[in-house]
C-alpha cells in the first residue's frame, strides 16, 4: 500500500497548460480514502494538486483514459497504463493564498495528488465575506458553499446560459434574491428587462414592477411603464416613429423641425443644463410630436388656391368647404386629425385652380405610419406617456429626473421593466433606447452619488438572443456592445440570460467575465460558450449536456477556480412564472385536481366563452377584468386567465 493515500500519479508530459498524468498502479480501483472520506479518481471536472516546493499547482481533469496519454506513449501502450489529462488553472503560494494562473510549470515525474475537501475549502474559502455571495454548493462536496465575487460578477459582466428546462430562470431568480438581500446589500441597484413577464412574482417583495399594460389588480404594486419619446436620440426616434426615413433631405427637414420645436419648448419651460444655443436634435428636451406630425402633414398634403382679389402670388389653403362655405375639417394635432384639402385641379379659370403646396418632402408613407402609431393604444407608453406627455407648447408635468428616480432610485433594490406588452416589431429598437437612456444617465453622473461609480447598476437582459443575435445589428446590440466594452469603468454591469448562446453576438458574449453554463445539448451553443470562456477547459464544458436541472459550471473572474455547482433554488414563492403548462394533471372529479387545466380535467362547456377571448385580444391585455351588474369593468381578482 502506498504511503501517501492522496498520491494518484506522476507528470509525464507538459504542453503549455495541458499536463498528461500517468496513474500509479494503486489507483486501479479508481477509489482512494483519506481522513474517512472516499474520493473517486479520474472524474472529469475534478481537481488535482501538483506540489512544487512551497507552491502547489492546481488543475482540472479534462480527459480520462488512453486518449489522455501522450501520443507516443499511447501508441506503445494503448491499454497498459491509465492516464489523465489535466488543465492547469492556478496555484497556491507560500502565503497560502490561491491565485489564478501559474508562475511555473511541473516537470517529469512530479507527484500528482487528489484535492481533498480541506484543499477545496482553502481554494473556495470565503475570503472577505462582504465581497462574496453564496449561490449554491459544490457538486462534489455539499459541505462547501459555492461563492462568487459580487464585485466582479456585477462590474465585469456575466452570462447565464442553458437550454429550456435547465433551471435558468430559477437560477437567475435565486441569484437576484441573493444579490438584493437587504441585510447585506441595502443599496443594491438592479434593473431587469423582462420580455416575458416572468420575474414580478418571484421578486415581488423586493422589486418595483413597471408593466405594459398594468395589471388592474389594486393589490399589486405595479406602475405603468412610460418611455417618453423625447428622451430618445434622433436615430432612435426616427426608427420607432417614422420607420424608414433614409432620404437625406427628409431626415434633415425632420431634424430641423424637431430642433425648432425643442427651442420653442425651452422658451415655454426652461430646462437646467441646456440653452437654445447648445440645443441639438439629440438633447433630451420635451417637444410635441403631435405638432411635428401635424406640421409635416400640412406641408406634405396641403393644396392651395389664389386669394380672392389678391395679388397673383398670394395663395391660401384649399380646404374642403361645407354648405356654408366654411372649412369642413381644419384638423387637430393632439387628436391626430388631419385637415381635409381639396384635390388638385389644373384646368378651368385661374381663380378655380387647385395646386399642391410648396416644397413637399415626399414622406407621405412615413407620416401615415407616425399618425397610426400616435393613435394606437399599444404605443401610448411611448407617444402619450401620461405626465411625461408634452402639450402643444412642449411643456410637461414631469421631467426625466422623476422617471430615472422611479427606475434607478426606487426604495426597492430591483426594478423590473416588464416588456411583455410591447409590440414585437419595435422590441429591438426600444430595448436599445432604454439601455442607452440608462447608460447615458449614469455615464454623465459618474462622479455623483447617484452615478454608477459610487452605486453600481446591474442590468439583467432576459432572453437576450431575441434582440442581441448576430443578425440583429440594431439599437439593442449597439447599446449592449457599448456597455460591455465601457460599462466597467462607469459602474454599469450586464448579465446576459439566454437559452441560445450561439445566436448572441460573439463580441458581446466574449466581454462577459463570468459564465454560468447550465445544461446545453446543442454543439454550436457549447462551442460558443467554450470560446467565450477565459479558461482553456474544453473537457469541463464537454459535461454540459449531462448536467442536472439546476446545476451549472461557473467559470471566470468571479470565482477562484471553475466549479461545478448545484445552484440553491429560491423558495417556492420565489419561482419565476416560467413553468411549462400542464398537459396532464393528477386527481379525479371526486377529490379534485391539483390544477385547473389539463387534458385530464373534464371540460365545462357551458362556462367557455370565446367572446372574452376576443375582448382580451382586442384590448391587447392578458389581465382579465370581471364584469358585474354594477360596473362594466371592475378591478377584482384580475388574475390572467381567471374567469371564475
mmCIF file of N, CA and C in Angstrom, residues 371-418:
data_model
loop_
_atom_site.group_PDB
_atom_site.id
_atom_site.type_symbol
_atom_site.label_atom_id
_atom_site.label_comp_id
_atom_site.label_asym_id
_atom_site.label_seq_id
_atom_site.Cartn_x
_atom_site.Cartn_y
_atom_site.Cartn_z
ATOM 1 N N UNK A 371 -48.710 58.748 -37.799
ATOM 2 C CA UNK A 371 -50.073 59.041 -37.372
ATOM 3 C C UNK A 371 -50.769 57.817 -36.808
ATOM 4 N N UNK A 372 -50.532 56.673 -37.453
ATOM 5 C CA UNK A 372 -51.134 55.432 -36.957
ATOM 6 C C UNK A 372 -50.626 55.084 -35.566
ATOM 7 N N UNK A 373 -49.325 55.257 -35.328
ATOM 8 C CA UNK A 373 -48.753 54.942 -34.016
ATOM 9 C C UNK A 373 -49.212 55.934 -32.951
ATOM 10 N N UNK A 374 -49.406 57.199 -33.332
ATOM 11 C CA UNK A 374 -49.895 58.181 -32.359
ATOM 12 C C UNK A 374 -51.315 57.857 -31.898
ATOM 13 N N UNK A 375 -52.088 57.196 -32.769
ATOM 14 C CA UNK A 375 -53.460 56.824 -32.406
ATOM 15 C C UNK A 375 -53.530 55.464 -31.730
ATOM 16 N N UNK A 376 -52.522 54.626 -31.912
ATOM 17 C CA UNK A 376 -52.551 53.233 -31.454
ATOM 18 C C UNK A 376 -52.360 53.155 -29.938
ATOM 19 N N UNK A 377 -53.304 52.572 -29.197
ATOM 20 C CA UNK A 377 -53.137 52.448 -27.738
ATOM 21 C C UNK A 377 -51.903 51.632 -27.343
ATOM 22 N N UNK A 378 -51.442 50.715 -28.205
ATOM 23 C CA UNK A 378 -50.254 49.922 -27.884
ATOM 24 C C UNK A 378 -49.009 50.788 -27.742
ATOM 25 N N UNK A 379 -49.014 51.941 -28.397
ATOM 26 C CA UNK A 379 -47.850 52.822 -28.354
ATOM 27 C C UNK A 379 -48.048 54.014 -27.425
ATOM 28 N N UNK A 380 -49.088 53.968 -26.609
ATOM 29 C CA UNK A 380 -49.338 55.108 -25.721
ATOM 30 C C UNK A 380 -48.228 55.270 -24.692
ATOM 31 N N UNK A 381 -47.570 54.152 -24.287
ATOM 32 C CA UNK A 381 -46.465 54.251 -23.332
ATOM 33 C C UNK A 381 -45.323 55.087 -23.889
ATOM 34 N N UNK A 382 -45.248 55.207 -25.204
ATOM 35 C CA UNK A 382 -44.146 55.918 -25.853
ATOM 36 C C UNK A 382 -44.551 57.320 -26.291
ATOM 37 N N UNK A 383 -45.692 57.446 -26.964
ATOM 38 C CA UNK A 383 -46.086 58.730 -27.548
ATOM 39 C C UNK A 383 -47.101 59.507 -26.703
ATOM 40 N N UNK A 384 -47.724 58.834 -25.750
ATOM 41 C CA UNK A 384 -48.649 59.520 -24.838
ATOM 42 C C UNK A 384 -48.359 59.098 -23.402
ATOM 43 N N UNK A 385 -47.149 59.357 -22.920
ATOM 44 C CA UNK A 385 -46.712 58.814 -21.627
ATOM 45 C C UNK A 385 -47.188 59.620 -20.410
ATOM 46 N N UNK A 386 -48.495 59.742 -20.276
ATOM 47 C CA UNK A 386 -49.112 60.360 -19.096
ATOM 48 C C UNK A 386 -48.458 61.693 -18.734
ATOM 49 N N UNK A 387 -47.838 61.762 -17.552
ATOM 50 C CA UNK A 387 -47.298 63.039 -17.069
ATOM 51 C C UNK A 387 -46.056 63.490 -17.825
ATOM 52 N N UNK A 388 -45.515 62.625 -18.665
ATOM 53 C CA UNK A 388 -44.353 62.998 -19.483
ATOM 54 C C UNK A 388 -44.780 63.337 -20.913
ATOM 55 N N UNK A 389 -46.083 63.432 -21.158
ATOM 56 C CA UNK A 389 -46.568 63.755 -22.497
ATOM 57 C C UNK A 389 -46.566 65.265 -22.696
ATOM 58 N N UNK A 390 -45.812 65.770 -23.657
ATOM 59 C CA UNK A 390 -45.791 67.226 -23.867
ATOM 60 C C UNK A 390 -47.113 67.713 -24.448
ATOM 61 N N UNK A 391 -47.520 68.899 -23.992
ATOM 62 C CA UNK A 391 -48.673 69.547 -24.587
ATOM 63 C C UNK A 391 -48.288 70.197 -25.900
ATOM 64 N N UNK A 392 -49.229 70.917 -26.486
ATOM 65 C CA UNK A 392 -48.987 71.530 -27.790
ATOM 66 C C UNK A 392 -47.845 72.546 -27.741
ATOM 67 N N UNK A 393 -47.596 73.115 -26.557
ATOM 68 C CA UNK A 393 -46.497 74.069 -26.393
ATOM 69 C C UNK A 393 -45.193 73.389 -25.982
ATOM 70 N N UNK A 394 -45.213 72.081 -25.828
ATOM 71 C CA UNK A 394 -43.992 71.353 -25.484
ATOM 72 C C UNK A 394 -43.720 71.255 -24.001
ATOM 73 N N UNK A 395 -44.657 71.659 -23.157
ATOM 74 C CA UNK A 395 -44.454 71.603 -21.706
ATOM 75 C C UNK A 395 -44.951 70.262 -21.157
ATOM 76 N N UNK A 396 -44.293 69.813 -20.077
ATOM 77 C CA UNK A 396 -44.650 68.536 -19.447
ATOM 78 C C UNK A 396 -44.842 68.735 -17.948
ATOM 79 N N UNK A 397 -45.587 67.801 -17.341
ATOM 80 C CA UNK A 397 -45.807 67.861 -15.895
ATOM 81 C C UNK A 397 -44.584 67.370 -15.139
ATOM 82 N N UNK A 398 -43.937 66.300 -15.663
ATOM 83 C CA UNK A 398 -42.759 65.732 -15.011
ATOM 84 C C UNK A 398 -41.605 65.649 -15.998
ATOM 85 N N UNK A 399 -40.396 65.838 -15.470
ATOM 86 C CA UNK A 399 -39.201 65.727 -16.291
ATOM 87 C C UNK A 399 -38.605 64.317 -16.138
ATOM 88 N N UNK A 400 -37.513 64.039 -16.858
ATOM 89 C CA UNK A 400 -36.909 62.714 -16.837
ATOM 90 C C UNK A 400 -36.316 62.341 -15.489
ATOM 91 N N UNK A 401 -36.006 63.343 -14.652
ATOM 92 C CA UNK A 401 -35.450 63.005 -13.347
ATOM 93 C C UNK A 401 -36.423 62.161 -12.535
ATOM 94 N N UNK A 402 -37.735 62.431 -12.677
ATOM 95 C CA UNK A 402 -38.739 61.644 -11.956
ATOM 96 C C UNK A 402 -38.775 60.210 -12.472
ATOM 97 N N UNK A 403 -38.595 60.047 -13.772
ATOM 98 C CA UNK A 403 -38.590 58.709 -14.359
ATOM 99 C C UNK A 403 -37.354 57.932 -13.918
ATOM 100 N N UNK A 404 -36.187 58.575 -13.957
ATOM 101 C CA UNK A 404 -34.954 57.914 -13.538
ATOM 102 C C UNK A 404 -34.994 57.547 -12.059
ATOM 103 N N UNK A 405 -35.626 58.406 -11.260
ATOM 104 C CA UNK A 405 -35.740 58.086 -9.832
ATOM 105 C C UNK A 405 -36.609 56.854 -9.619
ATOM 106 N N UNK A 406 -37.660 56.707 -10.429
ATOM 107 C CA UNK A 406 -38.502 55.521 -10.308
ATOM 108 C C UNK A 406 -37.741 54.257 -10.697
ATOM 109 N N UNK A 407 -36.955 54.329 -11.764
ATOM 110 C CA UNK A 407 -36.235 53.152 -12.248
ATOM 111 C C UNK A 407 -34.979 52.861 -11.439
ATOM 112 N N UNK A 408 -34.209 53.904 -11.139
ATOM 113 C CA UNK A 408 -32.888 53.716 -10.527
ATOM 114 C C UNK A 408 -32.848 54.082 -9.051
ATOM 115 N N UNK A 409 -33.760 54.895 -8.592
ATOM 116 C CA UNK A 409 -33.735 55.344 -7.206
ATOM 117 C C UNK A 409 -34.904 54.850 -6.396
ATOM 118 N N UNK A 410 -35.545 53.804 -6.864
ATOM 119 C CA UNK A 410 -36.688 53.249 -6.144
ATOM 120 C C UNK A 410 -36.251 52.709 -4.786
ATOM 121 N N UNK A 411 -37.110 52.755 -3.763
ATOM 122 C CA UNK A 411 -36.758 52.141 -2.472
ATOM 123 C C UNK A 411 -36.473 50.652 -2.593
ATOM 124 N N UNK A 412 -37.093 49.990 -3.561
ATOM 125 C CA UNK A 412 -36.832 48.563 -3.789
ATOM 126 C C UNK A 412 -35.518 48.408 -4.547
ATOM 127 N N UNK A 413 -34.719 47.382 -4.228
ATOM 128 C CA UNK A 413 -33.420 47.228 -4.889
ATOM 129 C C UNK A 413 -33.516 46.798 -6.348
ATOM 130 N N UNK A 414 -34.656 46.224 -6.751
ATOM 131 C CA UNK A 414 -34.803 45.711 -8.110
ATOM 132 C C UNK A 414 -35.942 46.442 -8.801
ATOM 133 N N UNK A 415 -35.685 46.896 -10.023
ATOM 134 C CA UNK A 415 -36.735 47.456 -10.870
ATOM 135 C C UNK A 415 -36.927 46.516 -12.053
ATOM 136 N N UNK A 416 -38.139 46.013 -12.202
ATOM 137 C CA UNK A 416 -38.449 45.093 -13.295
ATOM 138 C C UNK A 416 -39.212 45.857 -14.360
ATOM 139 N N UNK A 417 -38.600 45.999 -15.525
ATOM 140 C CA UNK A 417 -39.264 46.632 -16.654
ATOM 141 C C UNK A 417 -39.877 45.520 -17.492
ATOM 142 N N UNK A 418 -41.159 45.289 -17.295
ATOM 143 C CA UNK A 418 -41.869 44.201 -17.961
ATOM 144 C C UNK A 418 -42.230 44.651 -19.375
#
